[in-house]
PDB file of C-alpha atoms in Angstrom:
ATOM      1  CA  SER A   1       0.000   0.000   0.000  1.00  0.00           C
ATOM      2  CA  ILE A   2       0.931   3.651  -0.357  1.00  0.00           C
ATOM      3  CA  GLU A   3      -0.329   6.274   2.081  1.00  0.00           C
ATOM      4  CA  GLY A   4      -0.851   9.434   0.085  1.00  0.00           C
ATOM      5  CA  ALA A   5      -0.988   9.728  -3.700  1.00  0.00           C
ATOM      6  CA  HIS A   6       1.508  12.589  -3.451  1.00  0.00           C
ATOM      7  CA  CYS A   7       4.066   9.750  -3.292  1.00  0.00           C
ATOM      8  CA  LEU A   8       3.283   9.082  -6.954  1.00  0.00           C
ATOM      9  CA  GLY A   9       4.240  12.652  -7.846  1.00  0.00           C
ATOM     10  CA  PHE A  10       0.913  14.430  -7.402  1.00  0.00           C
ATOM     11  CA  GLU A  11       1.899  16.695  -4.506  1.00  0.00           C
ATOM     12  CA  PHE A  12       1.007  20.361  -4.826  1.00  0.00           C
ATOM     13  CA  ARG A  13       3.625  22.840  -3.616  1.00  0.00           C
ATOM     14  CA  GLU A  14       3.107  26.570  -3.803  1.00  0.00           C
ATOM     15  CA  ASP A  15       6.662  27.828  -4.073  1.00  0.00           C
ATOM     16  CA  PHE A  16      10.007  26.107  -4.323  1.00  0.00           C
ATOM     17  CA  GLY A  17      12.152  29.240  -4.459  1.00  0.00           C
ATOM     18  CA  ASN A  18      15.614  29.465  -5.947  1.00  0.00           C
ATOM     19  CA  ASN A  19      17.310  27.669  -3.064  1.00  0.00           C
ATOM     20  CA  SER A  20      14.989  24.677  -2.964  1.00  0.00           C
ATOM     21  CA  LYS A  21      16.689  21.313  -2.653  1.00  0.00           C
ATOM     22  CA  TYR A  22      13.590  19.565  -3.987  1.00  0.00           C
ATOM     23  CA  GLU A  23      12.845  18.927  -7.620  1.00  0.00           C
ATOM     24  CA  PRO A  24       9.395  20.305  -8.474  1.00  0.00           C
ATOM     25  CA  PRO A  25       6.834  17.595  -9.219  1.00  0.00           C
ATOM     26  CA  GLU A  26       5.593  17.208 -12.761  1.00  0.00           C
ATOM     27  CA  ILE A  27       2.303  18.920 -13.522  1.00  0.00           C
ATOM     28  CA  PRO A  28      -0.244  16.078 -13.371  1.00  0.00           C
ATOM     29  CA  THR A  29      -1.950  14.964 -16.552  1.00  0.00           C
ATOM     30  CA  ILE A  30      -4.077  11.978 -17.507  1.00  0.00           C
ATOM     31  CA  ASP A  31      -1.000  10.486 -19.196  1.00  0.00           C
ATOM     32  CA  LEU A  32       1.006  10.870 -15.976  1.00  0.00           C
ATOM     33  CA  ILE A  33      -1.795   9.194 -13.992  1.00  0.00           C
ATOM     34  CA  GLU A  34      -1.802   6.289 -16.461  1.00  0.00           C
ATOM     35  CA  GLU A  35       1.986   5.970 -16.229  1.00  0.00           C
ATOM     36  CA  ARG A  36       2.067   6.042 -12.410  1.00  0.00           C
ATOM     37  CA  LEU A  37      -0.828   3.585 -12.041  1.00  0.00           C
ATOM     38  CA  GLU A  38       0.890   1.204 -14.446  1.00  0.00           C
ATOM     39  CA  TRP A  39       3.977   1.371 -12.192  1.00  0.00           C
ATOM     40  CA  PHE A  40       1.744   0.898  -9.127  1.00  0.00           C
ATOM     41  CA  LEU A  41       0.152  -2.253 -10.571  1.00  0.00           C
ATOM     42  CA  SER A  42       3.397  -3.730 -11.937  1.00  0.00           C
ATOM     43  CA  ASN A  43       4.921  -3.457  -8.444  1.00  0.00           C
ATOM     44  CA  HIS A  44       2.018  -5.384  -6.877  1.00  0.00           C
ATOM     45  CA  PHE A  45       0.537  -2.577  -4.793  1.00  0.00           C
ATOM     46  CA  LYS A  46      -3.037  -3.289  -3.712  1.00  0.00           C
ATOM     47  CA  PHE A  47      -4.400  -0.099  -2.145  1.00  0.00           C
ATOM     48  CA  ILE A  48      -3.729   3.612  -1.884  1.00  0.00           C
ATOM     49  CA  THR A  49      -4.742   6.519   0.306  1.00  0.00           C
ATOM     50  CA  ILE A  50      -5.619   9.587  -1.787  1.00  0.00           C
ATOM     51  CA  ASN A  51      -4.388  12.199   0.741  1.00  0.00           C
ATOM     52  CA  HIS A  52      -1.938  12.266   3.591  1.00  0.00           C
ATOM     53  CA  PHE A  53      -1.439  15.590   5.420  1.00  0.00           C
ATOM     54  CA  VAL A  54      -0.411  17.521   2.312  1.00  0.00           C
ATOM     55  CA  PHE A  55      -2.637  18.787  -0.442  1.00  0.00           C
ATOM     56  CA  ASN A  56      -2.217  17.094  -3.783  1.00  0.00           C
ATOM     57  CA  TYR A  57      -3.741  17.698  -7.179  1.00  0.00           C
ATOM     58  CA  LEU A  58      -6.311  14.918  -6.709  1.00  0.00           C
ATOM     59  CA  GLY A  59      -8.528  16.007  -3.824  1.00  0.00           C
ATOM     60  CA  SER A  60      -9.005  18.043  -0.688  1.00  0.00           C
ATOM     61  CA  MET A  61      -8.079  17.092   2.834  1.00  0.00           C
ATOM     62  CA  PRO A  62      -9.569  17.888   6.233  1.00  0.00           C
ATOM     63  CA  LYS A  63      -7.952  19.800   9.053  1.00  0.00           C
ATOM     64  CA  ALA A  64      -6.064  17.136  10.938  1.00  0.00           C
ATOM     65  CA  ILE A  65      -3.760  18.887  13.376  1.00  0.00           C
ATOM     66  CA  GLU A  66      -3.352  22.075  15.358  1.00  0.00           C
ATOM     67  CA  LEU A  67      -1.497  24.514  13.130  1.00  0.00           C
ATOM     68  CA  ASN A  68       0.355  26.545  15.759  1.00  0.00           C
ATOM     69  CA  GLY A  69       2.992  23.870  16.327  1.00  0.00           C
ATOM     70  CA  ILE A  70       3.216  22.416  12.844  1.00  0.00           C
ATOM     71  CA  LYS A  71       3.856  25.824  11.251  1.00  0.00           C
ATOM     72  CA  LYS A  72       7.138  25.981  13.183  1.00  0.00           C
ATOM     73  CA  ILE A  73       8.265  22.751  11.516  1.00  0.00           C
ATOM     74  CA  ILE A  74       6.827  22.763   7.991  1.00  0.00           C
ATOM     75  CA  LYS A  75       4.990  25.111   5.702  1.00  0.00           C
ATOM     76  CA  ASN A  76       1.333  25.400   6.663  1.00  0.00           C
ATOM     77  CA  PRO A  77      -0.294  22.469   4.799  1.00  0.00           C
ATOM     78  CA  ILE A  78      -3.753  24.045   4.973  1.00  0.00           C
ATOM     79  CA  SER A  79      -2.589  27.064   2.964  1.00  0.00           C
ATOM     80  CA  THR A  80      -2.210  24.871  -0.100  1.00  0.00           C
ATOM     81  CA  LEU A  81      -6.008  24.580  -0.168  1.00  0.00           C
ATOM     82  CA  ASN A  82      -5.906  28.055  -1.702  1.00  0.00           C
ATOM     83  CA  TYR A  83      -5.307  26.257  -5.002  1.00  0.00           C
ATOM     84  CA  LEU A  84      -8.909  25.031  -4.922  1.00  0.00           C
ATOM     85  CA  GLY A  85     -10.457  28.196  -3.524  1.00  0.00           C
ATOM     86  CA  GLU A  86     -13.909  27.406  -2.146  1.00  0.00           C
ATOM     87  CA  TYR A  87     -14.089  24.009  -3.880  1.00  0.00           C
ATOM     88  CA  ARG A  88     -13.820  20.837  -1.818  1.00  0.00           C
ATOM     89  CA  GLY A  89     -13.681  17.291  -3.136  1.00  0.00           C
ATOM     90  CA  LEU A  90     -12.034  15.404  -5.964  1.00  0.00           C
ATOM     91  CA  THR A  91     -10.538  17.431  -8.769  1.00  0.00           C
ATOM     92  CA  PHE A  92     -11.087  16.354 -12.379  1.00  0.00           C
ATOM     93  CA  LEU A  93      -7.771  14.482 -12.220  1.00  0.00           C
ATOM     94  CA  GLY A  94      -8.718  13.014  -8.837  1.00  0.00           C
ATOM     95  CA  HIS A  95     -11.998  11.731 -10.229  1.00  0.00           C
ATOM     96  CA  TYR A  96     -10.125  10.123 -13.124  1.00  0.00           C
ATOM     97  CA  PHE A  97      -7.512   8.659 -10.756  1.00  0.00           C
ATOM     98  CA  VAL A  98     -10.155   7.041  -8.506  1.00  0.00           C
ATOM     99  CA  GLN A  99     -12.040   5.673 -11.528  1.00  0.00           C
ATOM    100  CA  LYS A 100      -8.856   4.086 -12.877  1.00  0.00           C
ATOM    101  CA  CYS A 101      -8.081   2.614  -9.453  1.00  0.00           C
ATOM    102  CA  LEU A 102     -11.527   1.036  -9.226  1.00  0.00           C
ATOM    103  CA  GLN A 103     -11.366  -0.274 -12.811  1.00  0.00           C
ATOM    104  CA  ASN A 104      -8.038  -1.938 -11.971  1.00  0.00           C
ATOM    105  CA  LYS A 105      -9.294  -3.361  -8.636  1.00  0.00           C
ATOM    106  CA  ILE A 106      -7.028  -1.090  -6.594  1.00  0.00           C
ATOM    107  CA  VAL A 107      -8.676  -0.502  -3.232  1.00  0.00           C
ATOM    108  CA  VAL A 108      -9.020   3.179  -2.332  1.00  0.00           C
ATOM    109  CA  ASP A 109      -8.406   4.118   1.294  1.00  0.00           C
ATOM    110  CA  VAL A 110     -10.586   7.119   2.236  1.00  0.00           C
ATOM    111  CA  LYS A 111      -8.596   8.014   5.362  1.00  0.00           C
ATOM    112  CA  HIS A 112      -7.200  11.583   5.284  1.00  0.00           C
ATOM    113  CA  CYS A 113      -9.821  12.791   2.787  1.00  0.00           C
ATOM    114  CA  ASP A 114     -12.352  15.428   3.799  1.00  0.00           C
ATOM    115  CA  ALA A 115     -16.043  14.515   3.939  1.00  0.00           C
ATOM    116  CA  ILE A 116     -16.853  15.773   0.422  1.00  0.00           C
ATOM    117  CA  THR A 117     -13.989  13.800  -1.135  1.00  0.00           C
ATOM    118  CA  ARG A 118     -15.016  10.693   0.821  1.00  0.00           C
ATOM    119  CA  HIS A 119     -18.623  10.955  -0.386  1.00  0.00           C
ATOM    120  CA  GLN A 120     -17.506  11.333  -3.997  1.00  0.00           C
ATOM    121  CA  ILE A 121     -15.340   8.222  -3.639  1.00  0.00           C
ATOM    122  CA  TYR A 122     -18.291   6.275  -2.128  1.00  0.00           C
ATOM    123  CA  HIS A 123     -20.404   7.284  -5.128  1.00  0.00           C
ATOM    124  CA  LEU A 124     -17.769   6.071  -7.594  1.00  0.00           C
ATOM    125  CA  SER A 125     -17.213   2.855  -5.632  1.00  0.00           C
ATOM    126  CA  LYS A 126     -20.919   2.110  -5.737  1.00  0.00           C
ATOM    127  CA  GLU A 127     -20.919   2.734  -9.489  1.00  0.00           C
ATOM    128  CA  TYR A 128     -18.063   0.236  -9.954  1.00  0.00           C
ATOM    129  CA  ASN A 129     -19.419  -2.169  -7.306  1.00  0.00           C
ATOM    130  CA  PHE A 130     -16.088  -2.223  -5.524  1.00  0.00           C
ATOM    131  CA  PRO A 131     -15.437  -1.678  -1.795  1.00  0.00           C
ATOM    132  CA  VAL A 132     -13.363   1.028  -0.138  1.00  0.00           C
ATOM    133  CA  ILE A 133     -11.446   0.883   3.113  1.00  0.00           C
ATOM    134  CA  ALA A 134     -10.853   3.235   6.001  1.00  0.00           C
ATOM    135  CA  SER A 135      -7.535   1.860   7.202  1.00  0.00           C
ATOM    136  CA  HIS A 136      -7.312   3.814  10.463  1.00  0.00           C
ATOM    137  CA  PHE A 137     -10.038   6.185  11.549  1.00  0.00           C
ATOM    138  CA  ALA A 138     -11.726   7.608  14.601  1.00  0.00           C
ATOM    139  CA  VAL A 139     -15.307   8.823  14.897  1.00  0.00           C
ATOM    140  CA  SER A 140     -16.442  12.439  15.036  1.00  0.00           C
ATOM    141  CA  GLY A 141     -19.698  12.014  16.940  1.00  0.00           C
ATOM    142  CA  ARG A 142     -21.441  13.926  14.134  1.00  0.00           C
ATOM    143  CA  GLU A 143     -24.186  12.445  11.987  1.00  0.00           C
ATOM    144  CA  THR A 144     -22.762  14.058   8.849  1.00  0.00           C
ATOM    145  CA  ASN A 145     -20.779  17.011   7.558  1.00  0.00           C
ATOM    146  CA  VAL A 146     -22.242  16.979   4.041  1.00  0.00           C
ATOM    147  CA  ILE A 147     -25.536  18.330   2.763  1.00  0.00           C
ATOM    148  CA  ASN A 148     -26.162  18.650  -0.993  1.00  0.00           C
ATOM    149  CA  HIS A 149     -22.470  18.015  -1.693  1.00  0.00           C
ATOM    150  CA  GLN A 150     -21.493  20.988   0.475  1.00  0.00           C
ATOM    151  CA  MET A 151     -19.583  21.060   3.739  1.00  0.00           C
ATOM    152  CA  ILE A 152     -21.756  21.971   6.725  1.00  0.00           C
ATOM    153  CA  ILE A 153     -18.783  22.995   8.869  1.00  0.00           C
ATOM    154  CA  ARG A 154     -15.947  24.537   6.885  1.00  0.00           C
ATOM    155  CA  GLU A 155     -13.464  25.047   9.704  1.00  0.00           C
ATOM    156  CA  ASP A 156     -13.023  22.981  12.844  1.00  0.00           C
ATOM    157  CA  LYS A 157     -11.841  24.883  15.911  1.00  0.00           C
ATOM    158  CA  SER A 158      -9.792  23.473  18.757  1.00  0.00           C
ATOM    159  CA  THR A 159     -12.422  24.720  21.231  1.00  0.00           C
ATOM    160  CA  GLU A 160     -14.985  22.330  19.714  1.00  0.00           C
ATOM    161  CA  ARG A 161     -12.649  19.438  20.349  1.00  0.00           C
ATOM    162  CA  GLN A 162     -12.035  20.549  23.931  1.00  0.00           C
ATOM    163  CA  LYS A 163     -15.800  20.788  24.631  1.00  0.00           C
ATOM    164  CA  SER A 164     -16.423  17.236  23.444  1.00  0.00           C
ATOM    165  CA  ASP A 165     -16.189  14.688  26.247  1.00  0.00           C
ATOM    166  CA  LYS A 166     -16.168  11.617  23.971  1.00  0.00           C
ATOM    167  CA  PHE A 167     -15.121  12.331  20.397  1.00  0.00           C
ATOM    168  CA  ASN A 168     -13.040  14.748  18.365  1.00  0.00           C
ATOM    169  CA  PRO A 169     -15.657  16.310  16.044  1.00  0.00           C
ATOM    170  CA  TRP A 170     -13.124  17.369  13.419  1.00  0.00           C
ATOM    171  CA  ASP A 171     -13.820  16.361   9.826  1.00  0.00           C
ATOM    172  CA  ILE A 172     -10.760  14.093   9.629  1.00  0.00           C
ATOM    173  CA  ASN A 173     -12.758  11.755  11.850  1.00  0.00           C
ATOM    174  CA  PHE A 174     -15.581   9.795  10.304  1.00  0.00           C
ATOM    175  CA  HIS A 175     -19.217  10.729  10.644  1.00  0.00           C
ATOM    176  CA  ASP A 176     -22.102   8.295  10.976  1.00  0.00           C
ATOM    177  CA  ASP A 177     -22.877   8.504   7.248  1.00  0.00           C
ATOM    178  CA  ASP A 178     -19.271   7.489   6.427  1.00  0.00           C
ATOM    179  CA  ILE A 179     -19.619   4.341   8.519  1.00  0.00           C
ATOM    180  CA  TYR A 180     -22.923   3.427   6.861  1.00  0.00           C
ATOM    181  CA  ALA A 181     -21.512   4.063   3.366  1.00  0.00           C
ATOM    182  CA  ILE A 182     -18.403   1.926   3.891  1.00  0.00           C
ATOM    183  CA  HIS A 183     -20.521  -0.866   5.383  1.00  0.00           C
ATOM    184  CA  GLN A 184     -22.968  -0.776   2.458  1.00  0.00           C
ATOM    185  CA  LEU A 185     -20.055  -0.995   0.005  1.00  0.00           C
ATOM    186  CA  GLY A 186     -18.720  -4.100   1.775  1.00  0.00           C
ATOM    187  CA  GLY A 187     -15.594  -2.267   2.856  1.00  0.00           C
ATOM    188  CA  VAL A 188     -13.336  -2.619   5.866  1.00  0.00           C
ATOM    189  CA  MET A 189     -12.854  -0.141   8.718  1.00  0.00           C
ATOM    190  CA  GLY A 190      -9.909  -0.039  11.111  1.00  0.00           C
ATOM    191  CA  VAL A 191     -10.496   1.977  14.265  1.00  0.00           C
ATOM    192  CA  ILE A 192      -7.671   4.026  15.773  1.00  0.00           C
ATOM    193  CA  MET A 193      -7.637   5.208  19.373  1.00  0.00           C
ATOM    194  CA  ASP A 194      -5.695   8.438  19.757  1.00  0.00           C
ATOM    195  CA  ARG A 195      -5.931  10.976  22.573  1.00  0.00           C
ATOM    196  CA  ARG A 196      -5.390  13.823  20.131  1.00  0.00           C
TER     197      ARG A 196
END
């Protein structure tokens, strides 16, 4: 498995600067997706997580961590959402990537996707009659965070988490409708217990 499709070269970075020690990723195209998925299959990988803590060109991610500490270590990963503006969910390339995964029987792991992206993946998985997995997730205590393909809560505050005596309500954690959707698709869910 691979956690995060940015590992295949789909990471979005805002600015490398002249002194960057990193080679900029190639601009994603359908041809690049085909090439990377062919490599993925030929090396016997079986499942992939679309996101993992950094924005990539395929889909949007939820807030997963407090930003005050992380900004001292790495560039603010949430700021890369500016690329999408108000849009949340799979991009055109992300939609194509997930379709190709499902056609090739690659299991898509919905962990680290925001609620809109997860719902779009459930819809595609139902269309292709193929399950998804949530490899390691916690619950939010919310019934849903999606109405009419729109986010109900756009920004999760640390105070909401502190008020909750049982669950972290942030969108990285799965809502009741996520659990029902994965179950209906015949998928697998792995629960993680984490004090954060």
